[in-house]
XYZ file of C-alpha atoms in Angstrom:
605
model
C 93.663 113.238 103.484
C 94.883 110.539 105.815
C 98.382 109.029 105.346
C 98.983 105.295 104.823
C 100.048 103.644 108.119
C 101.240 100.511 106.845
C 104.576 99.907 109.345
C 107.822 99.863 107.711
C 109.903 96.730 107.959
C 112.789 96.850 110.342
C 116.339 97.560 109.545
C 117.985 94.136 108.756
C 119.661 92.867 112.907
C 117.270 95.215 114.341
C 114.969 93.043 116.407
C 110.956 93.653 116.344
C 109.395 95.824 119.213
C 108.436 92.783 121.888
C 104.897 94.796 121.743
C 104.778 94.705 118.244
C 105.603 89.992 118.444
C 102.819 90.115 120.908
C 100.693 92.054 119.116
C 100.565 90.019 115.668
C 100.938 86.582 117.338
C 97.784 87.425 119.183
C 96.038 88.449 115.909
C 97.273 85.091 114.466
C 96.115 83.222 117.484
C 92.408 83.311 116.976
C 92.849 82.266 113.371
C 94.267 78.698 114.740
C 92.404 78.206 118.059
C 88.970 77.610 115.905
C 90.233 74.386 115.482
C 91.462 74.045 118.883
C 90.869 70.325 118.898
C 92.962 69.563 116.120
C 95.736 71.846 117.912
C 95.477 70.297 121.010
C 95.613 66.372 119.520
C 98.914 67.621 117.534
C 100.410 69.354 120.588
C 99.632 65.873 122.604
C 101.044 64.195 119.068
C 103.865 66.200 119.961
C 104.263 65.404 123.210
C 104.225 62.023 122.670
C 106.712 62.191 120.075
C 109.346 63.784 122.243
C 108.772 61.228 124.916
C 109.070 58.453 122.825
C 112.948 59.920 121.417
C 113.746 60.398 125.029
C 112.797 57.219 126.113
C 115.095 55.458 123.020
C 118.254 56.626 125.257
C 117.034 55.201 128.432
C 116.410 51.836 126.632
C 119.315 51.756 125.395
C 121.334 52.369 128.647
C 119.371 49.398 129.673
C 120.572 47.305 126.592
C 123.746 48.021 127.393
C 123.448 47.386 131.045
C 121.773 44.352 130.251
C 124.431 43.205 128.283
C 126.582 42.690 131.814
C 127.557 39.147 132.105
C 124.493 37.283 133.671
C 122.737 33.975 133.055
C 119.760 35.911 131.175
C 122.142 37.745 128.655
C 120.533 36.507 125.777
C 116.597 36.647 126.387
C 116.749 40.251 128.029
C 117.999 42.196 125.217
C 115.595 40.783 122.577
C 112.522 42.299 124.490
C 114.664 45.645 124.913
C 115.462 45.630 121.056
C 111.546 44.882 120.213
C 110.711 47.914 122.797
C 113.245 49.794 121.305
C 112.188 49.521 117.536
C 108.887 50.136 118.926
C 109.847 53.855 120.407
C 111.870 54.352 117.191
C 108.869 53.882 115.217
C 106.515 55.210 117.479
C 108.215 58.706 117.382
C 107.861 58.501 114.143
C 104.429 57.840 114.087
C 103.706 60.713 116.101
C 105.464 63.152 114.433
C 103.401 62.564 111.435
C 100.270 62.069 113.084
C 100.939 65.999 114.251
C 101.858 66.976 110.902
C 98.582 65.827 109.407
C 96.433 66.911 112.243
C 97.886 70.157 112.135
C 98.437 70.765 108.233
C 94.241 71.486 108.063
C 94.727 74.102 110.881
C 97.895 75.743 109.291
C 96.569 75.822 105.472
C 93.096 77.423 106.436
C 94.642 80.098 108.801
C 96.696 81.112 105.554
C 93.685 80.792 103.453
C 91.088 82.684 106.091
C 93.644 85.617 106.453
C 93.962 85.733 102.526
C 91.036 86.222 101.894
C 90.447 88.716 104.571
C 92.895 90.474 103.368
C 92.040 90.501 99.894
C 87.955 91.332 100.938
C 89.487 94.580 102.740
C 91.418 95.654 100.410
C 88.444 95.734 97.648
C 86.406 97.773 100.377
C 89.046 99.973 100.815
C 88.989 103.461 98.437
C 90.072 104.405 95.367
C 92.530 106.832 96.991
C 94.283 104.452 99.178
C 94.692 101.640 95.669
C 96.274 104.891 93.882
C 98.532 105.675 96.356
C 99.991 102.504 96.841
C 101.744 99.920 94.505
C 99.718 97.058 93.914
C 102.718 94.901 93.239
C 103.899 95.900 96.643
C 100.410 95.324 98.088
C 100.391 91.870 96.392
C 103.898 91.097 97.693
C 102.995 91.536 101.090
C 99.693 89.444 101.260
C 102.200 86.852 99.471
C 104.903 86.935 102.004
C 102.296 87.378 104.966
C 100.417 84.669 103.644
C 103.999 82.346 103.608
C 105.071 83.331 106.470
C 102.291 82.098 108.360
C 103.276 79.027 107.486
C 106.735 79.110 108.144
C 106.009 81.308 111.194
C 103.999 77.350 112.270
C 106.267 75.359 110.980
C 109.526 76.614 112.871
C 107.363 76.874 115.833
C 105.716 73.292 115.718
C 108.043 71.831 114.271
C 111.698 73.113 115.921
C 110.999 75.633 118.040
C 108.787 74.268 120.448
C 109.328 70.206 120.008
C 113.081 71.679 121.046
C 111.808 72.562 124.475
C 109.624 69.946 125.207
C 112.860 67.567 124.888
C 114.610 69.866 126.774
C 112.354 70.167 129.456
C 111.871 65.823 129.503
C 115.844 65.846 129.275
C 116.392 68.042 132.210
C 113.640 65.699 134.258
C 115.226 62.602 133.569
C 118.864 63.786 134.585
C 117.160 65.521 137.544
C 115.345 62.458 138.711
C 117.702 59.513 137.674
C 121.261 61.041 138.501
C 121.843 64.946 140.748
C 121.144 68.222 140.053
C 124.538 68.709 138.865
C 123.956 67.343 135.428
C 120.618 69.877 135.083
C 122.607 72.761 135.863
C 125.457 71.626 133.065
C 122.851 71.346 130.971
C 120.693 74.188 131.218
C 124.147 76.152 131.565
C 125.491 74.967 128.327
C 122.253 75.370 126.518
C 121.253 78.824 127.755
C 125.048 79.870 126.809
C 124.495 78.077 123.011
C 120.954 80.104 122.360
C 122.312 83.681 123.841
C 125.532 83.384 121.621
C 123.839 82.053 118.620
C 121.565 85.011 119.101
C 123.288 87.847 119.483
C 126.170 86.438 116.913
C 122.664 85.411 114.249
C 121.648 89.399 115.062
C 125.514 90.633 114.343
C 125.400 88.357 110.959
C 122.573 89.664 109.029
C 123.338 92.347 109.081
C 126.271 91.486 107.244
C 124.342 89.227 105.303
C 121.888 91.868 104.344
C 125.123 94.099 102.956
C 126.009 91.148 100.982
C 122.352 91.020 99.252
C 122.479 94.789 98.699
C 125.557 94.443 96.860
C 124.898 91.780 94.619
C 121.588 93.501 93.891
C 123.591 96.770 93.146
C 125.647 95.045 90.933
C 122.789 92.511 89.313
C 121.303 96.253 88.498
C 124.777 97.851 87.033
C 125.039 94.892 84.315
C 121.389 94.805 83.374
C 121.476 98.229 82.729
C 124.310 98.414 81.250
C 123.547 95.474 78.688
C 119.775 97.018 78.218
C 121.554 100.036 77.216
C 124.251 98.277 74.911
C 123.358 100.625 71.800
C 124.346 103.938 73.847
C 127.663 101.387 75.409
C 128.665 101.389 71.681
C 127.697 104.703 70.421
C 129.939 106.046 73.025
C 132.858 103.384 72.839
C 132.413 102.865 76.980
C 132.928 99.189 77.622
C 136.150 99.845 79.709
C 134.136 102.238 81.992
C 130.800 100.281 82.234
C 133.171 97.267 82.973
C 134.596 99.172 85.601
C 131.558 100.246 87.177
C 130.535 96.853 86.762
C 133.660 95.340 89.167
C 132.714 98.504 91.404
C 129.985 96.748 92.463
C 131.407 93.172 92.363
C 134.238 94.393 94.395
C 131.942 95.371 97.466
C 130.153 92.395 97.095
C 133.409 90.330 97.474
C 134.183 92.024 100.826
C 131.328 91.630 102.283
C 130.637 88.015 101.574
C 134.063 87.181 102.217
C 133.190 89.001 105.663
C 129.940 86.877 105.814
C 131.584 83.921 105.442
C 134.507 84.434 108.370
C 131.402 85.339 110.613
C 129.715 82.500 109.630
C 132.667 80.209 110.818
C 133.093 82.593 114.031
C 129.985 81.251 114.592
C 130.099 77.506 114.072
C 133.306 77.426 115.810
C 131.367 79.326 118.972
C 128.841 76.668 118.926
C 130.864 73.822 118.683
C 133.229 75.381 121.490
C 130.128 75.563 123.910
C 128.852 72.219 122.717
C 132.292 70.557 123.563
C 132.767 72.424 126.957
C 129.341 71.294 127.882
C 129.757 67.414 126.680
C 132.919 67.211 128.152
C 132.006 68.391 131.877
C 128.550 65.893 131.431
C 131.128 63.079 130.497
C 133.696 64.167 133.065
C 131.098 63.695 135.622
C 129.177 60.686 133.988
C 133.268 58.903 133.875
C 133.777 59.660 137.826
C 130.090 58.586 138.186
C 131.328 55.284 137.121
C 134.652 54.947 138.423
C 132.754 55.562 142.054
C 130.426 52.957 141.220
C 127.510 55.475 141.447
C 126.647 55.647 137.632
C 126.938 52.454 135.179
C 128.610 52.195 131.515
C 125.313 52.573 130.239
C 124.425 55.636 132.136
C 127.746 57.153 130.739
C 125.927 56.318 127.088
C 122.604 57.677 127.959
C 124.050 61.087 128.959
C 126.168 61.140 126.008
C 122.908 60.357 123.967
C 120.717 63.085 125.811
C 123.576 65.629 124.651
C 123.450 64.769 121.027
C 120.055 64.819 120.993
C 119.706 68.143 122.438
C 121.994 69.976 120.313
C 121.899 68.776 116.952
C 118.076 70.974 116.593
C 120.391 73.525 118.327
C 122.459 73.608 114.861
C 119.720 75.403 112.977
C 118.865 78.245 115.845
C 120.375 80.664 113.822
C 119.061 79.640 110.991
C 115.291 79.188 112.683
C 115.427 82.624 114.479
C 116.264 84.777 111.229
C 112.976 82.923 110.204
C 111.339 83.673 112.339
C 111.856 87.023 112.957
C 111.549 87.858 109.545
C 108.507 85.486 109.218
C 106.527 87.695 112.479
C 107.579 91.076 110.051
C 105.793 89.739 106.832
C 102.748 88.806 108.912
C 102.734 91.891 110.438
C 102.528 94.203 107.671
C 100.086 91.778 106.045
C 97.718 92.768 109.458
C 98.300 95.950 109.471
C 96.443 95.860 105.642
C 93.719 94.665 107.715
C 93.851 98.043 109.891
C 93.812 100.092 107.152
C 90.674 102.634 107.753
C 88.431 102.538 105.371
C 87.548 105.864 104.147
C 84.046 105.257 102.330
C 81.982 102.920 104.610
C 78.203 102.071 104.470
C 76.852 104.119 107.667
C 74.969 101.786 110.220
C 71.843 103.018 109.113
C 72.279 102.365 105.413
C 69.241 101.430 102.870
C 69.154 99.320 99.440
C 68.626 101.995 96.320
C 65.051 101.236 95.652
C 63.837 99.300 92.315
C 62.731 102.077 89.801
C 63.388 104.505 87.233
C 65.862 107.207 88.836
C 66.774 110.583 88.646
C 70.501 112.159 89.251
C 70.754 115.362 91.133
C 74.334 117.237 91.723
C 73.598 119.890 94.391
C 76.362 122.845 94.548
C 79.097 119.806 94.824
C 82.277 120.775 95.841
C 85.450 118.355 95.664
C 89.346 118.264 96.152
C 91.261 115.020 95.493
C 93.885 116.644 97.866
C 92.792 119.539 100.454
C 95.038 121.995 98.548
C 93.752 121.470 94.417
C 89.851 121.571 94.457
C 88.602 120.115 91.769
C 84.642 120.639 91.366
C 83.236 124.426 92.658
C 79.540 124.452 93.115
C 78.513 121.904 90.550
C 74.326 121.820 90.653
C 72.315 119.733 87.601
C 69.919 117.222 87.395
C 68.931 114.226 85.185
C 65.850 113.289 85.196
C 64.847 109.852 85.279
C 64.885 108.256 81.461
C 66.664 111.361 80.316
C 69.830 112.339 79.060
C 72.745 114.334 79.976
C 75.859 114.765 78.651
C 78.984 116.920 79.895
C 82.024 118.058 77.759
C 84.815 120.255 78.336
C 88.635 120.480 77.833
C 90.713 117.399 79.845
C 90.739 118.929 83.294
C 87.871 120.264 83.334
C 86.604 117.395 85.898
C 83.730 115.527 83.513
C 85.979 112.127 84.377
C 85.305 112.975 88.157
C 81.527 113.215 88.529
C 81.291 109.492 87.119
C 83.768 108.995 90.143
C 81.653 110.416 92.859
C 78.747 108.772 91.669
C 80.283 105.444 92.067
C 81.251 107.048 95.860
C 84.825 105.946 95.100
C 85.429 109.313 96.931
C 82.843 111.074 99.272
C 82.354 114.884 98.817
C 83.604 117.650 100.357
C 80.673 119.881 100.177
C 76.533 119.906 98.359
C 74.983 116.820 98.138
C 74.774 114.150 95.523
C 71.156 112.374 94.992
C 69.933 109.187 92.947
C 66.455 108.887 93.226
C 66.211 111.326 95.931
C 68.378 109.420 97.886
C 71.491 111.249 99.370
C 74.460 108.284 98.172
C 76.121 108.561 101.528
C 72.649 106.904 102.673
C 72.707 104.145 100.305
C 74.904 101.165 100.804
C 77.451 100.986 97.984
C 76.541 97.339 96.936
C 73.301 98.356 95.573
C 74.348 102.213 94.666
C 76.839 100.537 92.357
C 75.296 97.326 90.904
C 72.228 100.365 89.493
C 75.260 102.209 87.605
C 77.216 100.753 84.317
C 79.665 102.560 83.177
C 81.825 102.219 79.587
C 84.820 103.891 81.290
C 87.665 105.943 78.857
C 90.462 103.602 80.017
C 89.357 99.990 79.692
C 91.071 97.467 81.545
C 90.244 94.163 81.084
C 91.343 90.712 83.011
C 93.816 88.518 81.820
C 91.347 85.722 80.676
C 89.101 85.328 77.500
C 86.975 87.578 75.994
C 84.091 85.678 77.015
C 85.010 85.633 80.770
C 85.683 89.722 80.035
C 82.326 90.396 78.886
C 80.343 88.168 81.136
C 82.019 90.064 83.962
C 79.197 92.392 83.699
C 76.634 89.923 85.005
C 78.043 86.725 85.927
C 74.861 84.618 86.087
C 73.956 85.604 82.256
C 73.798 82.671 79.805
C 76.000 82.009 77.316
C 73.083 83.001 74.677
C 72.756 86.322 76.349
C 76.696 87.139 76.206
C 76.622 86.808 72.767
C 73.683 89.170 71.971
C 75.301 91.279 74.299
C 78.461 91.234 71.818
C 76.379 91.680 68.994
C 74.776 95.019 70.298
C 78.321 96.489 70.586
C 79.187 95.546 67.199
C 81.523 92.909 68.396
C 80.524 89.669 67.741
C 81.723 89.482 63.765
C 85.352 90.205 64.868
C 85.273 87.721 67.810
C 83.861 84.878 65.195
C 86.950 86.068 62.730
C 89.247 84.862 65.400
C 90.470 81.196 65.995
C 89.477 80.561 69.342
C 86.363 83.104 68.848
C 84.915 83.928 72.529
C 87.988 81.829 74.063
C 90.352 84.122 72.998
C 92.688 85.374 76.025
C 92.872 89.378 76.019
C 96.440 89.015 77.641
C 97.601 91.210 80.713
C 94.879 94.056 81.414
C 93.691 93.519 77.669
C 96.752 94.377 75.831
C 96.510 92.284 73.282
C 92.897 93.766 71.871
C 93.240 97.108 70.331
C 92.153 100.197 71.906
C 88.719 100.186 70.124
C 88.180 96.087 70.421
C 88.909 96.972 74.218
C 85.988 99.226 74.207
C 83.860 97.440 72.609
C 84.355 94.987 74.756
C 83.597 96.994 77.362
C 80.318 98.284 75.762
C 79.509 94.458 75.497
C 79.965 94.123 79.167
C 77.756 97.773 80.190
C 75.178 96.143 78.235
C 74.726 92.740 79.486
C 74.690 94.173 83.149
C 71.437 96.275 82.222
C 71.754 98.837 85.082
C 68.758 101.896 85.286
C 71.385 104.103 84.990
C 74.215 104.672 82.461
C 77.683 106.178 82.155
C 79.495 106.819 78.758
C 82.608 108.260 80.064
C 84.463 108.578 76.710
C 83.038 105.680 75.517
C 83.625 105.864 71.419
C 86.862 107.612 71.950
C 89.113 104.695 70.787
C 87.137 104.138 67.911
C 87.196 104.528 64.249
C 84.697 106.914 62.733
C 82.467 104.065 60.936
C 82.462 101.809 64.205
C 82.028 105.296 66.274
C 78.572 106.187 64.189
C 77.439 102.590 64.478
C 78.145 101.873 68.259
C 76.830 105.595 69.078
C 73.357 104.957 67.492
C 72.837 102.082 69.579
C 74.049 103.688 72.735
C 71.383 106.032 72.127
C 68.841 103.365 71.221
C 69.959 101.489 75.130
C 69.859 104.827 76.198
C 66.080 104.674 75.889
C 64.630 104.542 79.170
C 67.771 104.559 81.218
C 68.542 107.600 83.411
C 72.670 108.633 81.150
C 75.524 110.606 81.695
C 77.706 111.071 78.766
C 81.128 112.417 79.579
C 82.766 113.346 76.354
C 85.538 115.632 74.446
C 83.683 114.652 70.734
C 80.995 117.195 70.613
C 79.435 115.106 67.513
C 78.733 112.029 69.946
C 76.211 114.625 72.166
C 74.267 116.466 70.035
C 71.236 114.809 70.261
C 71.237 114.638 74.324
C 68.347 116.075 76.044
C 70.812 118.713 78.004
C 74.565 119.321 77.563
C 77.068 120.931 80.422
C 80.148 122.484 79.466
C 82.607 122.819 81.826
C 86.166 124.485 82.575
C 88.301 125.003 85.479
C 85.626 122.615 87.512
C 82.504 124.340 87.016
C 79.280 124.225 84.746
C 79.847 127.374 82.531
C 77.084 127.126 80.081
C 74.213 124.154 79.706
C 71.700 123.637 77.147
C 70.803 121.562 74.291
C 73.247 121.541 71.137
C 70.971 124.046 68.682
C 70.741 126.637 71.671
C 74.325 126.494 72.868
C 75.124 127.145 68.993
C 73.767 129.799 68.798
C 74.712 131.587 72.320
C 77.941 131.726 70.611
C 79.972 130.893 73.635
C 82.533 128.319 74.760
C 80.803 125.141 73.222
C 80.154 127.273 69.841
C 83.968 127.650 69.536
C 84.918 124.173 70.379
C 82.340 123.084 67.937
C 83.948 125.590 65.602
C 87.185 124.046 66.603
C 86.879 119.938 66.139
C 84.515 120.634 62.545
C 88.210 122.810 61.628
C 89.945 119.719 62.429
C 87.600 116.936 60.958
C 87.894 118.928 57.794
C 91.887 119.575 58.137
C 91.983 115.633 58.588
C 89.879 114.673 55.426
C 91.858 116.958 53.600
C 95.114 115.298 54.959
C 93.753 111.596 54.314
C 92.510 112.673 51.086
């Protein structure tokens, strides 16, 4: 059996593998570039943006320049103020014009890789959905799905508009003044992004003890208070209290510890912020005082600064984001990679139309290589005929209905539908020829209509209900207030066990598939509804190729063959008078359930 590869999420301050960044954000990329026009007009949206926030500096060096006693005083700075309200508003314009060009791009990247997502994991097997918890599955196509978002946002929208201002910032000081300023600059700001960091990779760790422990002791109280019977029983509130603080008491180190690393950090930052400002303005004063720089040059340095750093505030902040954003999406991916065990072969070929016959040819299977479950398992159903197979629970009746579905492919024989080998046929039309009325209905959390229809969604309303009438349904749905609207609740639980089978039946019915499977299918039900709902089964049975998997012996006696079988294999077969009177295993089971009937009616009685 092949393991689950889904990668594990890095330890909390432990960077991703550079291989593994590159990796995902080249998944992610094609996702976006199919609307590479609306990417590039927001990155030029961008673009634009930044220039117009560096140019409100330079204008306003000029203001103030212009402000210099001179004869034209009062015209010049009214066309500089105009210009500069323009660039104010222009940035803004363009920073929204990116945001909606881009928002399309963003929302159906998350939505493509959803669904994806969500289409693989359907075609995936029924061994890889029981190994794994679907809450867990679900949590990670959630965060995946989020973090794509977030992973575009920090980029668009701080990351990368960041560095084109740095980048203009750096030209203009280059160009207008001496490589001196560039080299503060680019000196300060590598200095601010390496601390922040390494000091951002130090912290969460810390941060991530401070989550543990408040989810430790979060954990401690519920349990304690779900538990508050066996608290009193045993007179213990001093010691759960205790263990209580325990907990509280670790989480008040470390978030204590959190926070002085927290200011360690804001004081770092500010300390290479104020080193860097100070030698710009040091050198932007004796600029001046030389006569080489003006006052308003001295402003539109200070400016540039500002600018630069106050995006810089939220590094930390954006790179824990990130990080952890590039993680999600990568174990929502790596659902995408997950091999699919039963796939259609290249070759594959529709089941044709038809009546069809079932054939089990010395089967042998094993859910894991070490406990085989089915040894040499040969019958056949012939088309229009019926079959049913009983046995103790164990005995591996529940798995044949299984492998006929090709949830799992076999280890050994071959299994046939219309003389078809099912590893030939392509699953969509292998499985839409099969309904099944399985022993453990589940049933989606929407109304009973919607649950019934599920069987064949194009049916009419008209055919739903006759549909619910054949499975001796439709009198209780009418009792109820909402009737057909009625909401089952989560996986049915708020129908009974036999009003969840019936439903069921309902929904086997209305999909009218050649072949039939009754796996347990009156086993939830009362014995009045059982006799009623069992002669029609055999009246739809009529026709239709049908396995009947079942522990009541009385719901099989009038099938055309029955197969007993223990341990995994067929140990007698034959119809009910003959295997009476062989006298074997079925005779004493027989034997065994009439004892009980009557031991029950005595009981009731």
């Amino acid at each position: 059996m092949r393991r689950s590869t889904v990668l594990a999420k890095p330890p909390a301050g432990q960077p991703l593998l550079e291989s593994h960044v590159w990796l995902t954000l080249r998944t992610l990329f094609p996702y976006l570039w199919r609307y590479r026009l609306r990417v590039v007009l927001a990155l030029a949206c961008l673009v634009g943006a930044k220039v117009a926030t560096v140019g409100v500096p330079i204008l306003f060096k000029e203001m103030i320049d212009g402000l210099a006693p001179s004869g034209q005083a009062l015209a010049l700075p009214v066309l500089l103020l105009l210009l500069y309200g323009a660039l104010r508003f222009s940035s803004a314009l363009f920073t929204e014009l990116r945001e909606l060009l881009f928002a399309r791009v963003t929302q159906r990247a998350v939505r493509q890789v959803a669904l994806e997502v969500f289409g693989h994991l359907h075609a995936l097997s029924l061994r890889f959905h029981l190994e794994r918890q679907t809450g867990g599955v679900s949590r990670d196509i959630e965060r995946g799905s989020r973090s794509i978002s977030s992973l575009i946002s920090y980029t668009l929208y701080s990351i990368l508009p960041t560095l084109v201002e740095i980048g203009l910032v750096l030209g203009v000081l280059f160009v207008k003044y001496d490589a001196g300023f560039v080299l503060i600059t680019a000196v300060s700001l590598a200095a601010y992004i390496v601390f922040t960091v390494k000091v951002s990779n130090w912290r969460i760790d810390i941060r991530r003890q401070v989550n543990e422990s408040d989810s430790a002791a979060n954990t401690r109280a519920i349990d304690s208070l779900l538990n508050y019977e066996t608290v009193k029983y045993f007179n213990n509130e001093a010691w759960e209290a205790q263990r209580y603080d325990e907990q509280l008491l670790r989480w008040e180190e470390a978030a204590t510890h959190s926070q002085k690393t927290l200011a360690y950090l804001n004081l770092g930052q500010q300390a290479i912020i104020a080193l860097g400002v100070t030698a710009m303005m040091w050198r932007a004063a004796a600029g001046v005082v030389d006569g080489h720089m003006s006052i308003g040059d001295l402003v539109l340095v200070n400016a540039f600064l500002i600018q630069l750093y106050a995006p810089l505030n939220f590094l930390g902040i954006v790179y824990r984001e990130i990080r952890q954003a590039l993680a999600d999406i990568e174990r929502m991916f790596k659902l995408l990679k997950e091999h699919r065990e039963i796939a259609d072969t290249p070759d594959a070929r529709n089941l044709p139309d038809g009546p069809l016959d079932i054939e089990f040819a010395a089967v042998d299977f094993a859910y894991e290589a070490d406990r085989p479950i089915l040894h040499d398992v040969s019958f056949r159903i012939p088309a229009g005929r019926t079959v049913a197979v009983v046995g103790h629970s164990g005995a591996g009746k529940s798995t044949l209905s299984r492998l006929l579905f090709r949830f799992y492919d076999i280890g050994g024989g071959a299994i046939r539908i219309g003389g078809h080998d099912l590893r030939q046929l392509r699953q969509g039309s292998l499985r839409a020829a099969i309904g099944i009325v399985p022993q453990d209905t589940v049933l989606f959390n929407d109304s009973i209509f919607y649950n019934i229809q599920y069987g064949r969604p194009s049916a009419s309303h008209d055919e739903v209900i006759a549909a619910a009438r054949r499975a001796q349904l439709h009198e209780f749905i009418a009792s109820l207030p909402q009737g057909y609207e009625t909401r089952v609740g989560e996986r049915g639980l708020k129908l009974s066990g036999g009003e969840k089978q019936r439903v069921a039946i309902a929904r086997t019915l209305l999909k009218q598939p050649p072949i039939l499977i009754f796996d347990e299918a009156t086993s939830a039900l009362d014995s009045a509804t059982e006799r009623a709902i069992q002669a029609q089964l055999e009246r739809v049975a009529v026709g239709h190729t049908t396995l009947i998997i079942a522990h009541r012996l009385s719901t099989v006696m009038n099938a055309d063959q029955i197969l007993v079988m223990h341990d995994g294999r067929i140990i007698e077969r034959g119809r009910h008078g003959e295997l009476l009177a062989a006298d074997g295993a079925y005779a004493r089971m027989w034997r065994l359930q009439q004892q009980e009937e009557v031991g029950g009616g005595t009981v009731v009685g």
